[in-house]
PDB file of C-alpha atoms in Angstrom:
ATOM      1  CA  MET A   1     -46.933  -7.399   4.902  1.00 47.00           C
ATOM      2  CA  ASN A   2     -48.831  -4.169   5.294  1.00 47.00           C
ATOM      3  CA  ARG A   3     -47.670  -0.802   4.027  1.00 43.00           C
ATOM      4  CA  LYS A   4     -46.696   0.473   7.505  1.00 42.00           C
ATOM      5  CA  HIS A   5     -44.348  -2.484   8.140  1.00 42.00           C
ATOM      6  CA  PHE A   6     -42.887  -2.161   4.651  1.00 35.00           C
ATOM      7  CA  LEU A   7     -42.131   1.549   5.108  1.00 34.00           C
ATOM      8  CA  LEU A   8     -40.649   0.938   8.560  1.00 37.00           C
ATOM      9  CA  GLY A   9     -38.396  -1.792   7.140  1.00 40.00           C
ATOM     10  CA  LEU A  10     -37.363   0.403   4.218  1.00 32.00           C
ATOM     11  CA  ALA A  11     -36.556   3.289   6.570  1.00 34.00           C
ATOM     12  CA  THR A  12     -34.432   0.972   8.712  1.00 34.00           C
ATOM     13  CA  VAL A  13     -32.457  -0.196   5.668  1.00 33.00           C
ATOM     14  CA  LEU A  14     -31.947   3.361   4.428  1.00 32.00           C
ATOM     15  CA  VAL A  15     -30.815   4.639   7.821  1.00 33.00           C
ATOM     16  CA  ALA A  16     -28.461   1.677   8.255  1.00 35.00           C
ATOM     17  CA  GLY A  17     -27.023   2.364   4.809  1.00 37.00           C
ATOM     18  CA  CYS A  18     -26.365   6.014   5.675  1.00 40.00           C
ATOM     19  CA  LYS A  19     -24.319   5.343   8.799  1.00 40.00           C
ATOM     20  CA  SER A  20     -20.749   6.494   8.662  1.00 46.00           C
ATOM     21  CA  THR A  21     -17.996   3.970   8.134  1.00 51.00           C
ATOM     22  CA  PRO A  22     -16.943   2.415  11.427  1.00 54.00           C
ATOM     23  CA  PRO A  23     -13.416   3.179  12.586  1.00 59.00           C
ATOM     24  CA  GLU A  24     -10.737   0.731  11.529  1.00 62.00           C
ATOM     25  CA  PRO A  25      -9.658  -1.708  14.207  1.00 59.00           C
ATOM     26  CA  GLU A  26      -6.212  -1.122  15.627  1.00 65.00           C
ATOM     27  CA  VAL A  27      -3.531  -3.521  14.425  1.00 57.00           C
ATOM     28  CA  LYS A  28      -1.755  -5.217  17.287  1.00 57.00           C
ATOM     29  CA  PRO A  29       1.307  -7.439  17.022  1.00 55.00           C
ATOM     30  CA  GLU A  30       0.272 -11.063  16.921  1.00 58.00           C
ATOM     31  CA  THR A  31       1.497 -13.524  19.447  1.00 50.00           C
ATOM     32  CA  THR A  32       3.628 -15.681  17.270  1.00 53.00           C
ATOM     33  CA  ARG A  33       6.498 -18.074  17.649  1.00 61.00           C
ATOM     34  CA  LEU A  34       8.425 -16.056  15.085  1.00 61.00           C
ATOM     35  CA  PRO A  35      10.612 -13.239  16.354  1.00 76.00           C
ATOM     36  CA  LYS A  36       9.295  -9.738  15.624  1.00 85.00           C
ATOM     37  CA  ARG A  37      12.274  -9.063  13.324  1.00 87.00           C
ATOM     38  CA  THR A  38      11.248 -12.087  11.219  1.00 88.00           C
ATOM     39  CA  VAL A  39       7.668 -10.829  10.945  1.00 89.00           C
ATOM     40  CA  ARG A  40       9.053  -7.372  10.088  1.00 93.00           C
ATOM     41  CA  SER A  41      11.235  -8.765   7.274  1.00 93.00           C
ATOM     42  CA  ASN A  42       8.371 -10.912   6.053  1.00 94.00           C
ATOM     43  CA  CYS A  43       6.116  -7.828   5.804  1.00 95.00           C
ATOM     44  CA  TYR A  44       8.819  -5.944   3.931  1.00 97.00           C
ATOM     45  CA  SER A  45       9.407  -8.921   1.609  1.00 96.00           C
ATOM     46  CA  LEU A  46       5.712  -9.215   0.824  1.00 96.00           C
ATOM     47  CA  LEU A  47       5.506  -5.459   0.196  1.00 97.00           C
ATOM     48  CA  HIS A  48       8.577  -5.519  -2.031  1.00 97.00           C
ATOM     49  CA  ASP A  49       7.134  -8.436  -3.996  1.00 96.00           C
ATOM     50  CA  LEU A  50       3.740  -6.745  -4.464  1.00 96.00           C
ATOM     51  CA  LEU A  51       4.936  -3.191  -5.076  1.00 97.00           C
ATOM     52  CA  GLY A  52       7.742  -4.348  -7.365  1.00 96.00           C
ATOM     53  CA  LYS A  53       5.052  -5.742  -9.673  1.00 95.00           C
ATOM     54  CA  GLN A  54       2.540  -2.917  -9.196  1.00 96.00           C
ATOM     55  CA  ARG A  55       5.094  -0.236 -10.058  1.00 96.00           C
ATOM     56  CA  HIS A  56       4.930  -1.433 -13.686  1.00 96.00           C
ATOM     57  CA  LEU A  57       1.126  -1.428 -13.891  1.00 93.00           C
ATOM     58  CA  SER A  58       0.939   1.628 -16.135  1.00 93.00           C
ATOM     59  CA  LYS A  59       2.837  -0.245 -18.878  1.00 93.00           C
ATOM     60  CA  ILE A  60      -0.470  -1.934 -19.734  1.00 91.00           C
ATOM     61  CA  LEU A  61      -1.604   1.445 -21.055  1.00 87.00           C
ATOM     62  CA  ILE A  62       0.913   1.115 -23.895  1.00 89.00           C
ATOM     63  CA  ILE A  63      -1.324  -1.509 -25.496  1.00 89.00           C
ATOM     64  CA  LYS A  64      -4.712  -0.537 -24.050  1.00 86.00           C
ATOM     65  CA  GLN A  65      -6.707   2.567 -24.911  1.00 85.00           C
ATOM     66  CA  GLU A  66      -8.743   3.596 -21.890  1.00 88.00           C
ATOM     67  CA  SER A  67     -10.595   6.581 -20.481  1.00 91.00           C
ATOM     68  CA  PRO A  68      -8.545   9.440 -19.043  1.00 94.00           C
ATOM     69  CA  ALA A  69      -9.980   8.734 -15.559  1.00 94.00           C
ATOM     70  CA  LEU A  70      -8.905   5.069 -15.638  1.00 95.00           C
ATOM     71  CA  LYS A  71      -5.495   5.978 -17.094  1.00 95.00           C
ATOM     72  CA  ASP A  72      -4.962   8.532 -14.326  1.00 96.00           C
ATOM     73  CA  LEU A  73      -5.912   6.042 -11.600  1.00 97.00           C
ATOM     74  CA  ILE A  74      -3.629   3.347 -13.038  1.00 96.00           C
ATOM     75  CA  LYS A  75      -0.741   5.829 -13.261  1.00 96.00           C
ATOM     76  CA  ARG A  76      -1.239   6.963  -9.655  1.00 98.00           C
ATOM     77  CA  ILE A  77      -1.324   3.348  -8.471  1.00 98.00           C
ATOM     78  CA  ALA A  78       1.909   2.614 -10.344  1.00 97.00           C
ATOM     79  CA  ASP A  79       3.591   5.796  -9.045  1.00 98.00           C
ATOM     80  CA  THR A  80       2.549   5.164  -5.435  1.00 98.00           C
ATOM     81  CA  SER A  81       3.717   1.557  -5.713  1.00 98.00           C
ATOM     82  CA  ALA A  82       7.090   2.666  -7.100  1.00 98.00           C
ATOM     83  CA  ARG A  83       7.474   5.193  -4.292  1.00 98.00           C
ATOM     84  CA  GLY A  84       6.593   2.520  -1.731  1.00 98.00           C
ATOM     85  CA  ASP A  85       8.941  -0.057  -3.245  1.00 98.00           C
ATOM     86  CA  ASP A  86      11.775   2.485  -3.266  1.00 98.00           C
ATOM     87  CA  LEU A  87      11.059   3.291   0.391  1.00 98.00           C
ATOM     88  CA  ILE A  88      11.208  -0.396   1.342  1.00 97.00           C
ATOM     89  CA  LYS A  89      14.440  -0.916  -0.605  1.00 98.00           C
ATOM     90  CA  ASN A  90      15.927   2.135   1.119  1.00 98.00           C
ATOM     91  CA  PHE A  91      14.997   0.735   4.542  1.00 98.00           C
ATOM     92  CA  ALA A  92      16.693  -2.561   3.629  1.00 96.00           C
ATOM     93  CA  GLN A  93      19.855  -0.739   2.535  1.00 97.00           C
ATOM     94  CA  LEU A  94      19.999   1.239   5.780  1.00 97.00           C
ATOM     95  CA  ASP A  95      19.193  -1.708   8.076  1.00 96.00           C
ATOM     96  CA  GLN A  96      20.992  -4.991   7.392  1.00 93.00           C
ATOM     97  CA  GLY A  97      18.431  -6.727   9.651  1.00 91.00           C
ATOM     98  CA  ILE A  98      15.808  -6.357   6.925  1.00 93.00           C
ATOM     99  CA  SER A  99      15.722  -9.060   4.291  1.00 91.00           C
ATOM    100  CA  LEU A 100      13.562  -8.593   1.222  1.00 95.00           C
ATOM    101  CA  GLU A 101      13.812 -12.300   0.417  1.00 92.00           C
ATOM    102  CA  MET A 102      11.755 -13.648   3.349  1.00 89.00           C
ATOM    103  CA  LEU A 103       8.351 -14.300   1.803  1.00 89.00           C
ATOM    104  CA  LEU A 104       7.963 -17.376   4.041  1.00 88.00           C
ATOM    105  CA  LEU A 105       5.037 -18.657   2.017  1.00 90.00           C
ATOM    106  CA  PRO A 106       4.216 -22.359   1.885  1.00 91.00           C
ATOM    107  CA  PRO A 107       4.866 -23.918  -1.540  1.00 92.00           C
ATOM    108  CA  GLY A 108       1.140 -24.359  -2.192  1.00 95.00           C
ATOM    109  CA  GLU A 109       0.528 -20.645  -1.561  1.00 93.00           C
ATOM    110  CA  THR A 110       3.392 -19.675  -3.858  1.00 90.00           C
ATOM    111  CA  ALA A 111       2.107 -21.942  -6.646  1.00 93.00           C
ATOM    112  CA  THR A 112      -1.445 -20.630  -6.198  1.00 94.00           C
ATOM    113  CA  ARG A 113      -0.301 -16.998  -6.298  1.00 90.00           C
ATOM    114  CA  ASP A 114       1.684 -17.694  -9.486  1.00 91.00           C
ATOM    115  CA  ALA A 115      -1.344 -19.375 -11.102  1.00 95.00           C
ATOM    116  CA  ILE A 116      -3.596 -16.434 -10.164  1.00 93.00           C
ATOM    117  CA  ALA A 117      -1.059 -13.940 -11.527  1.00 90.00           C
ATOM    118  CA  ASP A 118      -0.827 -15.851 -14.825  1.00 93.00           C
ATOM    119  CA  THR A 119      -4.619 -16.014 -15.139  1.00 94.00           C
ATOM    120  CA  ARG A 120      -5.061 -12.321 -14.399  1.00 91.00           C
ATOM    121  CA  THR A 121      -2.325 -11.347 -16.846  1.00 89.00           C
ATOM    122  CA  GLN A 122      -4.046 -13.334 -19.596  1.00 92.00           C
ATOM    123  CA  GLU A 123      -7.439 -11.830 -18.709  1.00 92.00           C
ATOM    124  CA  LEU A 124      -6.022  -8.314 -18.906  1.00 90.00           C
ATOM    125  CA  LEU A 125      -4.116  -8.892 -22.130  1.00 89.00           C
ATOM    126  CA  HIS A 126      -7.034 -10.560 -23.907  1.00 92.00           C
ATOM    127  CA  SER A 127      -9.841  -8.252 -22.866  1.00 92.00           C
ATOM    128  CA  SER A 128     -10.877  -4.797 -23.952  1.00 91.00           C
ATOM    129  CA  GLY A 129     -13.491  -2.155 -23.288  1.00 91.00           C
ATOM    130  CA  LYS A 130     -15.813  -2.761 -20.353  1.00 92.00           C
ATOM    131  CA  GLU A 131     -14.378  -6.227 -19.745  1.00 94.00           C
ATOM    132  CA  PHE A 132     -10.817  -4.869 -19.463  1.00 93.00           C
ATOM    133  CA  LYS A 133     -11.969  -2.051 -17.198  1.00 94.00           C
ATOM    134  CA  ALA A 134     -13.778  -4.486 -14.894  1.00 94.00           C
ATOM    135  CA  ASN A 135     -10.803  -6.884 -14.840  1.00 94.00           C
ATOM    136  CA  ILE A 136      -8.240  -4.229 -13.986  1.00 95.00           C
ATOM    137  CA  LEU A 137     -10.425  -2.525 -11.396  1.00 96.00           C
ATOM    138  CA  PHE A 138     -11.184  -5.780  -9.580  1.00 96.00           C
ATOM    139  CA  THR A 139      -7.515  -6.808  -9.514  1.00 96.00           C
ATOM    140  CA  GLN A 140      -6.495  -3.360  -8.303  1.00 97.00           C
ATOM    141  CA  SER A 141      -9.124  -3.333  -5.586  1.00 97.00           C
ATOM    142  CA  GLU A 142      -7.576  -6.515  -4.194  1.00 96.00           C
ATOM    143  CA  SER A 143      -3.999  -5.297  -4.634  1.00 97.00           C
ATOM    144  CA  MET A 144      -4.589  -1.880  -3.082  1.00 98.00           C
ATOM    145  CA  GLY A 145      -6.477  -3.417  -0.152  1.00 97.00           C
ATOM    146  CA  TYR A 146      -3.602  -5.829   0.442  1.00 97.00           C
ATOM    147  CA  ALA A 147      -0.950  -3.086   0.161  1.00 98.00           C
ATOM    148  CA  TRP A 148      -2.951  -0.831   2.501  1.00 97.00           C
ATOM    149  CA  HIS A 149      -3.169  -3.467   5.227  1.00 96.00           C
ATOM    150  CA  LEU A 150       0.330  -4.844   4.709  1.00 96.00           C
ATOM    151  CA  CYS A 151       1.820  -1.361   5.215  1.00 97.00           C
ATOM    152  CA  LYS A 152      -0.363  -0.938   8.282  1.00 96.00           C
ATOM    153  CA  VAL A 153       0.901  -4.203   9.798  1.00 95.00           C
ATOM    154  CA  ALA A 154       4.528  -3.463   8.832  1.00 96.00           C
ATOM    155  CA  ALA A 155       4.265  -0.146  10.691  1.00 96.00           C
ATOM    156  CA  VAL A 156       3.336  -2.008  13.882  1.00 94.00           C
ATOM    157  CA  TYR A 157       6.456  -4.206  13.651  1.00 94.00           C
ATOM    158  CA  GLU A 158       8.794  -1.353  12.693  1.00 96.00           C
ATOM    159  CA  PRO A 159      10.744  -0.154  15.764  1.00 95.00           C
ATOM    160  CA  ASN A 160      12.042   2.992  14.030  1.00 96.00           C
ATOM    161  CA  ALA A 161       9.386   5.622  14.773  1.00 97.00           C
ATOM    162  CA  GLU A 162      10.087   7.643  11.605  1.00 98.00           C
ATOM    163  CA  TRP A 163       9.936   4.573   9.373  1.00 98.00           C
ATOM    164  CA  SER A 164       6.739   3.464  11.093  1.00 97.00           C
ATOM    165  CA  ARG A 165       5.230   6.896  10.424  1.00 98.00           C
ATOM    166  CA  GLN A 166       6.193   6.663   6.739  1.00 98.00           C
ATOM    167  CA  LEU A 167       4.616   3.205   6.488  1.00 98.00           C
ATOM    168  CA  LYS A 168       1.412   4.529   8.047  1.00 98.00           C
ATOM    169  CA  GLU A 169       1.336   7.343   5.475  1.00 98.00           C
ATOM    170  CA  LEU A 170       1.908   4.857   2.667  1.00 98.00           C
ATOM    171  CA  SER A 171      -0.893   2.716   4.103  1.00 98.00           C
ATOM    172  CA  GLN A 172      -3.205   5.740   3.934  1.00 98.00           C
ATOM    173  CA  ASP A 173      -2.191   6.399   0.323  1.00 98.00           C
ATOM    174  CA  PHE A 174      -3.095   2.828  -0.632  1.00 98.00           C
ATOM    175  CA  LYS A 175      -6.347   3.078   1.323  1.00 98.00           C
ATOM    176  CA  VAL A 176      -7.325   6.176  -0.654  1.00 98.00           C
ATOM    177  CA  LEU A 177      -6.420   4.464  -3.933  1.00 98.00           C
ATOM    178  CA  GLN A 178      -8.393   1.354  -2.994  1.00 98.00           C
ATOM    179  CA  HIS A 179     -11.437   3.492  -2.212  1.00 98.00           C
ATOM    180  CA  GLU A 180     -11.055   5.296  -5.552  1.00 98.00           C
ATOM    181  CA  VAL A 181     -10.929   1.948  -7.353  1.00 97.00           C
ATOM    182  CA  VAL A 182     -14.087   0.779  -5.569  1.00 97.00           C
ATOM    183  CA  SER A 183     -15.781   4.088  -6.365  1.00 97.00           C
ATOM    184  CA  MET A 184     -14.931   3.650 -10.050  1.00 96.00           C
ATOM    185  CA  ILE A 185     -16.310   0.095  -9.963  1.00 94.00           C
ATOM    186  CA  ARG A 186     -19.556   1.340  -8.430  1.00 95.00           C
ATOM    187  CA  SER A 187     -19.945   4.153 -10.935  1.00 94.00           C
ATOM    188  CA  SER A 188     -19.360   1.946 -13.982  1.00 86.00           C
ATOM    189  CA  PRO A 189     -22.466   1.298 -16.081  1.00 78.00           C
TER     190      PRO A 189
END
């Protein structure tokens, strides 16, 4: 390959890497055999399950000594999760049509999720320093991405316009947190 082709290829890669992030695709209700209210309750159940666990994330800092930046991020994730879980519980109290016990996961999925949670807990408890930081950031990247998109989908199935708006805001909060986690991963030595 000659120098001209190399430089042209390099310029193409650099320009492609500098493009702005494409807009997110719009979430549309799926065509499903399940009634929309069932999908709605399922979304709320999944959120309640996730956020109910995430709200306690900062407790790990009791036994782990970490940088102020990581501590702050973990605390904000826990606080946002608690706020989101409280919001979901409030919706369920105000609307008897919402069940927070409708995970509707196949038994294999439930068993796999439990096994992953046990493994991650052990990895976090038995690691320190850079290894702990990497473990917690990778798990939080996944969790925040899931919460972000789950709130986004729940908003589509929520018929109450105000509640839908609140879910969209919560989705944005989780999106921002997920991007902060990824940024911290990228900046780690």
